[in-house]
PDB file of C-alpha atoms in Angstrom:
ATOM      1  CA  MET A  12      20.078   8.318 -19.171  1.00 82.00           C
ATOM      2  CA  SER A  13      16.792   8.089 -17.275  1.00 92.00           C
ATOM      3  CA  ASN A  14      16.591   6.205 -13.998  1.00 91.00           C
ATOM      4  CA  GLN A  15      12.841   5.544 -14.298  1.00 94.00           C
ATOM      5  CA  ILE A  16      11.566   1.987 -14.097  1.00 95.00           C
ATOM      6  CA  ILE A  17       8.439   0.056 -15.020  1.00 94.00           C
ATOM      7  CA  SER A  18       6.410  -1.927 -12.496  1.00 94.00           C
ATOM      8  CA  TYR A  19       7.125  -5.275 -14.190  1.00 95.00           C
ATOM      9  CA  GLY A  20       9.602  -7.141 -12.009  1.00 94.00           C
ATOM     10  CA  ALA A  21       8.305  -5.725  -8.717  1.00 96.00           C
ATOM     11  CA  GLY A  22       7.227  -7.994  -5.889  1.00 96.00           C
ATOM     12  CA  VAL A  23       4.141  -7.761  -3.677  1.00 97.00           C
ATOM     13  CA  GLU A  24       4.363  -9.880  -0.519  1.00 97.00           C
ATOM     14  CA  ARG A  25       2.438 -10.406   2.712  1.00 97.00           C
ATOM     15  CA  SER A  26       3.207 -11.832   6.136  1.00 97.00           C
ATOM     16  CA  THR A  27       1.245 -12.340   9.321  1.00 95.00           C
ATOM     17  CA  ASN A  28       4.081 -11.186  11.603  1.00 95.00           C
ATOM     18  CA  GLY A  29       6.228  -8.875   9.454  1.00 93.00           C
ATOM     19  CA  THR A  30       9.487 -10.728  10.051  1.00 92.00           C
ATOM     20  CA  THR A  31       9.068 -14.259   8.690  1.00 93.00           C
ATOM     21  CA  GLY A  32       6.727 -16.147   6.428  1.00 93.00           C
ATOM     22  CA  TRP A  33       6.768 -13.602   3.595  1.00 97.00           C
ATOM     23  CA  ALA A  34       4.799 -14.966   0.636  1.00 96.00           C
ATOM     24  CA  ASP A  35       4.067 -13.497  -2.777  1.00 96.00           C
ATOM     25  CA  ILE A  36       0.509 -12.473  -3.463  1.00 96.00           C
ATOM     26  CA  PRO A  37      -0.203 -14.736  -6.454  1.00 94.00           C
ATOM     27  CA  GLU A  38      -0.888 -13.183  -9.856  1.00 96.00           C
ATOM     28  CA  ALA A  39      -0.508  -9.555  -8.698  1.00 96.00           C
ATOM     29  CA  LYS A  40      -0.929  -7.320 -11.755  1.00 95.00           C
ATOM     30  CA  GLY A  41       0.687  -4.182 -10.404  1.00 92.00           C
ATOM     31  CA  VAL A  42       1.924  -2.432  -7.330  1.00 94.00           C
ATOM     32  CA  ALA A  43      -0.327  -0.686  -4.844  1.00 93.00           C
ATOM     33  CA  VAL A  44       1.330   1.711  -2.430  1.00 95.00           C
ATOM     34  CA  PRO A  45      -0.693   3.831   0.011  1.00 96.00           C
ATOM     35  CA  SER A  46      -0.610   7.608  -0.205  1.00 95.00           C
ATOM     36  CA  THR A  47      -0.926   9.450   3.070  1.00 95.00           C
ATOM     37  CA  THR A  48      -3.265  12.359   3.738  1.00 97.00           C
ATOM     38  CA  GLN A  49      -2.704  14.874   6.520  1.00 97.00           C
ATOM     39  CA  GLU A  50      -5.417  16.571   8.566  1.00 98.00           C
ATOM     40  CA  TYR A  51      -5.062  20.242   9.501  1.00 98.00           C
ATOM     41  CA  PRO A  52      -7.496  21.118  12.313  1.00 98.00           C
ATOM     42  CA  GLU A  53      -8.413  24.781  12.537  1.00 98.00           C
ATOM     43  CA  VAL A  54      -7.310  26.498  15.756  1.00 98.00           C
ATOM     44  CA  THR A  55      -8.265  30.105  14.963  1.00 98.00           C
ATOM     45  CA  SER A  56      -9.027  32.190  18.021  1.00 97.00           C
ATOM     46  CA  LEU A  57     -10.043  35.753  18.788  1.00 96.00           C
ATOM     47  CA  ASP A  58      -6.389  36.728  19.038  1.00 95.00           C
ATOM     48  CA  SER A  59      -5.176  35.080  15.812  1.00 96.00           C
ATOM     49  CA  PRO A  60      -2.796  37.529  14.105  1.00 96.00           C
ATOM     50  CA  ASN A  61      -4.294  39.869  11.485  1.00 96.00           C
ATOM     51  CA  GLY A  62      -7.585  37.949  11.180  1.00 93.00           C
ATOM     52  CA  PHE A  63      -6.049  34.911   9.482  1.00 97.00           C
ATOM     53  CA  ARG A  64      -7.229  31.392  10.176  1.00 97.00           C
ATOM     54  CA  GLU A  65      -4.652  29.219  11.917  1.00 98.00           C
ATOM     55  CA  TYR A  66      -4.109  25.476  11.628  1.00 98.00           C
ATOM     56  CA  ILE A  67      -2.030  22.788  13.291  1.00 98.00           C
ATOM     57  CA  LYS A  68      -0.939  19.424  11.973  1.00 98.00           C
ATOM     58  CA  GLY A  69      -3.362  16.677  12.919  1.00 98.00           C
ATOM     59  CA  LEU A  70      -3.550  12.973  12.297  1.00 97.00           C
ATOM     60  CA  LYS A  71      -2.438  11.188   9.147  1.00 97.00           C
ATOM     61  CA  ASP A  72      -4.384   8.517   7.280  1.00 97.00           C
ATOM     62  CA  ALA A  73      -3.071   6.137   4.644  1.00 97.00           C
ATOM     63  CA  GLY A  74      -6.606   5.230   3.523  1.00 97.00           C
ATOM     64  CA  GLU A  75      -7.353   2.228   1.348  1.00 98.00           C
ATOM     65  CA  ILE A  76      -5.632   0.742  -1.659  1.00 97.00           C
ATOM     66  CA  GLU A  77      -6.765  -1.863  -4.161  1.00 97.00           C
ATOM     67  CA  LEU A  78      -4.447  -4.527  -5.523  1.00 97.00           C
ATOM     68  CA  GLU A  79      -5.509  -6.053  -8.827  1.00 96.00           C
ATOM     69  CA  CYS A  80      -4.739  -9.766  -9.203  1.00 96.00           C
ATOM     70  CA  GLY A  81      -5.568 -12.648 -11.445  1.00 95.00           C
ATOM     71  CA  TYR A  82      -7.860 -15.134  -9.702  1.00 96.00           C
ATOM     72  CA  THR A  83      -6.362 -18.391  -8.482  1.00 96.00           C
ATOM     73  CA  ALA A  84      -7.764 -20.710  -5.821  1.00 97.00           C
ATOM     74  CA  ALA A  85      -4.504 -20.407  -3.844  1.00 96.00           C
ATOM     75  CA  GLY A  86      -4.563 -16.610  -4.012  1.00 96.00           C
ATOM     76  CA  TYR A  87      -8.198 -16.424  -2.949  1.00 97.00           C
ATOM     77  CA  GLU A  88      -7.587 -18.889  -0.114  1.00 97.00           C
ATOM     78  CA  GLN A  89      -4.634 -16.786   1.082  1.00 97.00           C
ATOM     79  CA  GLN A  90      -6.700 -13.586   1.090  1.00 97.00           C
ATOM     80  CA  VAL A  91      -9.740 -15.159   2.789  1.00 98.00           C
ATOM     81  CA  ALA A  92      -7.450 -16.454   5.565  1.00 97.00           C
ATOM     82  CA  ASP A  93      -5.829 -13.010   5.905  1.00 97.00           C
ATOM     83  CA  ASN A  94      -9.279 -11.412   6.069  1.00 98.00           C
ATOM     84  CA  ALA A  95     -10.237 -13.789   8.899  1.00 98.00           C
ATOM     85  CA  ALA A  96      -7.076 -13.046  10.902  1.00 97.00           C
ATOM     86  CA  ALA A  97      -7.564 -11.049  14.104  1.00 96.00           C
ATOM     87  CA  GLY A  98      -4.675  -8.652  13.461  1.00 97.00           C
ATOM     88  CA  ALA A  99      -3.479  -6.548  10.560  1.00 98.00           C
ATOM     89  CA  ILE A 100      -1.461  -8.214   7.806  1.00 98.00           C
ATOM     90  CA  TYR A 101       2.024  -6.938   6.918  1.00 98.00           C
ATOM     91  CA  TYR A 102       2.669  -5.991   3.287  1.00 98.00           C
ATOM     92  CA  ARG A 103       5.897  -5.310   1.432  1.00 97.00           C
ATOM     93  CA  VAL A 104       6.209  -3.936  -2.099  1.00 97.00           C
ATOM     94  CA  THR A 105       9.713  -4.229  -3.540  1.00 97.00           C
ATOM     95  CA  LEU A 106      10.380  -2.401  -6.797  1.00 97.00           C
ATOM     96  CA  LYS A 107      12.937  -3.678  -9.237  1.00 96.00           C
ATOM     97  CA  PRO A 108      16.220  -1.774  -9.090  1.00 96.00           C
ATOM     98  CA  ALA A 109      16.534   1.391 -11.133  1.00 96.00           C
ATOM     99  CA  PRO A 110      19.577   1.574 -13.460  1.00 95.00           C
ATOM    100  CA  ASN A 111      21.529   3.400 -10.730  1.00 95.00           C
ATOM    101  CA  GLN A 112      20.577   0.915  -7.953  1.00 96.00           C
ATOM    102  CA  SER A 113      21.728  -2.550  -6.889  1.00 96.00           C
ATOM    103  CA  SER A 114      18.442  -3.181  -5.022  1.00 96.00           C
ATOM    104  CA  GLY A 115      14.981  -1.721  -5.407  1.00 97.00           C
ATOM    105  CA  ASP A 116      13.029   0.618  -3.143  1.00 98.00           C
ATOM    106  CA  ILE A 117      10.789  -1.032  -0.540  1.00 98.00           C
ATOM    107  CA  PHE A 118       7.416   0.203   0.740  1.00 98.00           C
ATOM    108  CA  ALA A 119       6.049  -1.483   3.888  1.00 98.00           C
ATOM    109  CA  PHE A 120       2.698  -1.134   5.635  1.00 98.00           C
ATOM    110  CA  ARG A 121      -0.001  -3.061   7.502  1.00 98.00           C
ATOM    111  CA  GLY A 122      -3.656  -3.469   6.684  1.00 98.00           C
ATOM    112  CA  PHE A 123      -6.866  -5.464   6.691  1.00 98.00           C
ATOM    113  CA  PRO A 124      -7.598  -7.130   3.319  1.00 98.00           C
ATOM    114  CA  THR A 125     -10.950  -7.878   1.713  1.00 98.00           C
ATOM    115  CA  PRO A 126     -10.846  -9.982  -1.479  1.00 98.00           C
ATOM    116  CA  ALA A 127     -13.487  -9.700  -4.198  1.00 97.00           C
ATOM    117  CA  LEU A 128     -13.836 -11.564  -7.482  1.00 95.00           C
ATOM    118  CA  VAL A 129     -14.026  -9.523 -10.668  1.00 92.00           C
ATOM    119  CA  ASP A 130     -15.916 -10.970 -13.616  1.00 82.00           C
ATOM    120  CA  ASN A 131     -14.243  -9.471 -16.654  1.00 80.00           C
ATOM    121  CA  GLY A 132     -16.752 -10.989 -19.072  1.00 84.00           C
ATOM    122  CA  ILE A 133     -17.052 -14.141 -21.104  1.00 89.00           C
ATOM    123  CA  GLY A 134     -13.762 -15.210 -22.585  1.00 90.00           C
ATOM    124  CA  GLU A 135     -11.721 -12.942 -20.298  1.00 90.00           C
ATOM    125  CA  PRO A 136      -9.562 -14.069 -17.386  1.00 92.00           C
ATOM    126  CA  LEU A 137     -11.301 -14.030 -14.012  1.00 93.00           C
ATOM    127  CA  GLY A 138      -9.799 -11.416 -11.727  1.00 95.00           C
ATOM    128  CA  MET A 139      -9.595 -10.696  -8.031  1.00 96.00           C
ATOM    129  CA  ASN A 140      -9.201  -7.335  -6.346  1.00 97.00           C
ATOM    130  CA  VAL A 141      -7.859  -7.098  -2.821  1.00 98.00           C
ATOM    131  CA  ARG A 142      -8.987  -3.928  -1.034  1.00 98.00           C
ATOM    132  CA  ILE A 143      -6.654  -3.187   1.879  1.00 98.00           C
ATOM    133  CA  ARG A 144      -7.595  -0.761   4.665  1.00 98.00           C
ATOM    134  CA  ILE A 145      -4.249   0.580   5.846  1.00 98.00           C
ATOM    135  CA  THR A 146      -3.555   0.925   9.547  1.00 98.00           C
ATOM    136  CA  GLY A 147      -0.570   2.791  10.954  1.00 97.00           C
ATOM    137  CA  ASP A 148       2.503   4.125   9.203  1.00 96.00           C
ATOM    138  CA  VAL A 149       3.782   3.543   5.670  1.00 97.00           C
ATOM    139  CA  THR A 150       7.553   3.256   5.423  1.00 97.00           C
ATOM    140  CA  TRP A 151       9.855   3.698   2.443  1.00 97.00           C
ATOM    141  CA  THR A 152      13.385   2.313   2.244  1.00 97.00           C
ATOM    142  CA  LYS A 153      15.483   3.595  -0.616  1.00 97.00           C
ATOM    143  CA  GLY A 154      17.243   0.883  -2.642  1.00 96.00           C
ATOM    144  CA  ALA A 155      21.020   0.619  -2.425  1.00 96.00           C
ATOM    145  CA  ALA A 156      23.050   2.595  -4.925  1.00 95.00           C
ATOM    146  CA  ALA A 157      24.869   0.666  -7.638  1.00 92.00           C
ATOM    147  CA  ALA A 158      28.530   0.147  -6.949  1.00 84.00           C
TER     148      ALA A 158
END
Protein backbone atom coordinates (compact mmCIF):
# COMPACT_ATOMS: atom_id res chain seq x y z
CA MET A 1 0.00 0.00 0.00
CA SER A 2 1.28 3.47 -0.87
CA ASN A 3 1.90 6.03 1.86
CA GLN A 4 1.51 9.02 -0.49
CA ILE A 5 -1.02 11.71 0.35
CA ILE A 6 -2.83 14.52 -1.43
CA SER A 7 -2.62 18.15 -0.32
CA TYR A 8 -6.33 18.36 0.54
CA GLY A 9 -6.61 18.37 4.32
CA ALA A 10 -3.34 20.24 4.91
CA GLY A 11 -3.24 23.43 6.95
CA VAL A 12 -1.42 26.68 6.21
CA GLU A 13 -1.09 28.98 9.23
CA ARG A 14 0.68 32.18 10.21
CA SER A 15 1.66 33.87 13.46
CA THR A 16 3.43 37.08 14.38
CA ASN A 17 5.52 35.48 17.15
CA GLY A 18 5.79 31.79 16.21
CA THR A 19 4.46 30.47 19.51
CA THR A 20 0.90 31.77 19.93
CA GLY A 21 -1.79 33.34 17.81
CA TRP A 22 -1.60 30.81 14.97
CA ALA A 23 -4.34 31.53 12.44
CA ASP A 24 -5.29 29.80 9.21
CA ILE A 25 -4.63 31.69 6.01
CA PRO A 26 -8.20 31.87 4.67
CA GLU A 27 -9.07 30.07 1.44
CA ALA A 28 -5.57 28.66 0.83
CA LYS A 29 -5.72 26.51 -2.31
CA GLY A 30 -2.58 24.48 -1.78
CA VAL A 31 0.60 24.19 0.18
CA ALA A 32 3.70 26.24 -0.50
CA VAL A 33 6.93 25.03 1.04
CA PRO A 34 10.27 26.72 0.32
CA SER A 35 13.06 24.81 -1.40
CA THR A 36 16.56 25.74 -0.37
CA THR A 37 19.43 26.48 -2.74
CA GLN A 38 23.08 26.20 -1.74
CA GLU A 39 25.90 28.42 -2.97
CA TYR A 40 29.30 26.90 -3.75
CA PRO A 41 31.94 29.65 -3.97
CA GLU A 42 34.99 28.76 -6.02
CA VAL A 43 38.25 28.65 -4.04
CA THR A 44 40.63 27.34 -6.72
CA SER A 45 44.22 28.39 -6.22
CA LEU A 46 47.55 27.87 -7.96
CA ASP A 47 48.16 24.79 -5.84
CA SER A 48 44.76 23.12 -6.34
CA PRO A 49 45.39 19.40 -6.91
CA ASN A 50 45.68 18.22 -10.53
CA GLY A 51 44.27 21.44 -12.03
CA PHE A 52 40.73 20.88 -10.77
CA ARG A 53 38.54 23.72 -9.58
CA GLU A 54 37.73 23.60 -5.88
CA TYR A 55 34.61 24.77 -4.08
CA ILE A 56 33.40 25.23 -0.52
CA LYS A 57 29.87 25.34 0.83
CA GLY A 58 28.54 28.87 1.03
CA LEU A 59 25.30 30.43 2.13
CA LYS A 60 21.85 28.93 1.67
CA ASP A 61 18.77 30.75 0.40
CA ALA A 62 15.16 29.62 0.65
CA GLY A 63 14.05 32.18 -1.96
CA GLU A 64 10.42 33.10 -2.50
CA ILE A 65 7.24 31.08 -2.60
CA GLU A 66 3.75 31.96 -3.77
CA LEU A 67 0.64 30.80 -1.95
CA GLU A 68 -2.52 30.75 -4.03
CA CYS A 69 -5.70 31.70 -2.15
CA GLY A 70 -9.27 32.60 -2.84
CA TYR A 71 -9.91 36.29 -2.17
CA THR A 72 -11.79 37.24 0.98
CA ALA A 73 -11.80 40.61 2.72
CA ALA A 74 -10.60 38.94 5.95
CA GLY A 75 -7.76 37.16 4.16
CA TYR A 76 -6.65 40.31 2.37
CA GLU A 77 -6.83 42.32 5.60
CA GLN A 78 -4.69 39.69 7.35
CA GLN A 79 -2.04 39.77 4.62
CA VAL A 80 -1.94 43.58 4.38
CA ALA A 81 -1.39 43.76 8.16
CA ASP A 82 1.35 41.11 7.93
CA ASN A 83 2.98 43.05 5.09
CA ALA A 84 2.99 46.20 7.26
CA ALA A 85 4.56 44.41 10.24
CA ALA A 86 8.16 45.36 11.05
CA GLY A 87 9.37 41.78 11.49
CA ALA A 88 9.08 38.55 9.56
CA ILE A 89 5.90 36.50 9.89
CA TYR A 90 6.04 32.87 11.05
CA TYR A 91 4.44 30.25 8.81
CA ARG A 92 3.54 26.63 9.47
CA VAL A 93 2.37 24.11 6.88
CA THR A 94 0.94 20.92 8.40
CA LEU A 95 0.26 18.05 6.01
CA LYS A 96 -2.47 15.57 6.72
CA PRO A 97 -1.17 12.29 8.13
CA ALA A 98 -0.03 9.63 5.69
CA PRO A 99 -1.60 6.16 6.15
CA ASN A 100 1.37 5.13 8.33
CA GLN A 101 1.26 8.30 10.51
CA SER A 102 -0.85 9.53 13.42
CA SER A 103 0.10 13.17 12.71
CA GLY A 104 1.28 14.92 9.58
CA ASP A 105 4.67 16.38 8.70
CA ILE A 106 5.21 20.05 9.58
CA PHE A 107 7.25 22.62 7.64
CA ALA A 108 8.03 25.91 9.43
CA PHE A 109 9.68 29.09 8.18
CA ARG A 110 9.58 32.89 8.41
CA GLY A 111 9.05 35.44 5.70
CA PHE A 112 7.78 38.78 4.47
CA PRO A 113 4.43 38.52 2.62
CA THR A 114 3.12 40.64 -0.24
CA PRO A 115 -0.52 40.03 -1.24
CA ALA A 116 -1.79 40.61 -4.78
CA LEU A 117 -5.26 40.19 -6.24
CA VAL A 118 -5.66 37.90 -9.23
CA ASP A 119 -8.48 38.61 -11.66
CA ASN A 120 -9.36 35.23 -13.11
CA GLY A 121 -11.84 36.69 -15.59
CA ILE A 122 -15.53 37.41 -15.68
CA GLY A 123 -17.56 34.73 -13.99
CA GLU A 124 -14.54 33.22 -12.22
CA PRO A 125 -13.77 33.48 -8.52
CA LEU A 126 -11.48 36.35 -7.57
CA GLY A 127 -8.14 35.09 -6.31
CA MET A 128 -5.28 36.34 -4.19
CA ASN A 129 -1.66 35.29 -4.34
CA VAL A 130 0.63 35.82 -1.38
CA ARG A 131 4.30 36.05 -2.38
CA ILE A 132 6.50 35.32 0.63
CA ARG A 133 10.21 36.22 0.70
CA ILE A 134 11.71 33.63 3.03
CA THR A 135 14.24 34.69 5.64
CA GLY A 136 16.32 32.24 7.65
CA ASP A 137 16.00 28.49 7.99
CA VAL A 138 13.23 26.13 6.88
CA THR A 139 12.54 23.31 9.31
CA TRP A 140 10.82 19.97 8.77
CA THR A 141 9.33 17.86 11.55
CA LYS A 142 8.36 14.35 10.58
CA GLY A 143 4.84 13.32 11.65
CA ALA A 144 4.46 10.70 14.36
CA ALA A 145 4.26 7.08 13.28
CA ALA A 146 0.91 5.33 13.61
CA ALA A 147 0.64 3.13 16.65
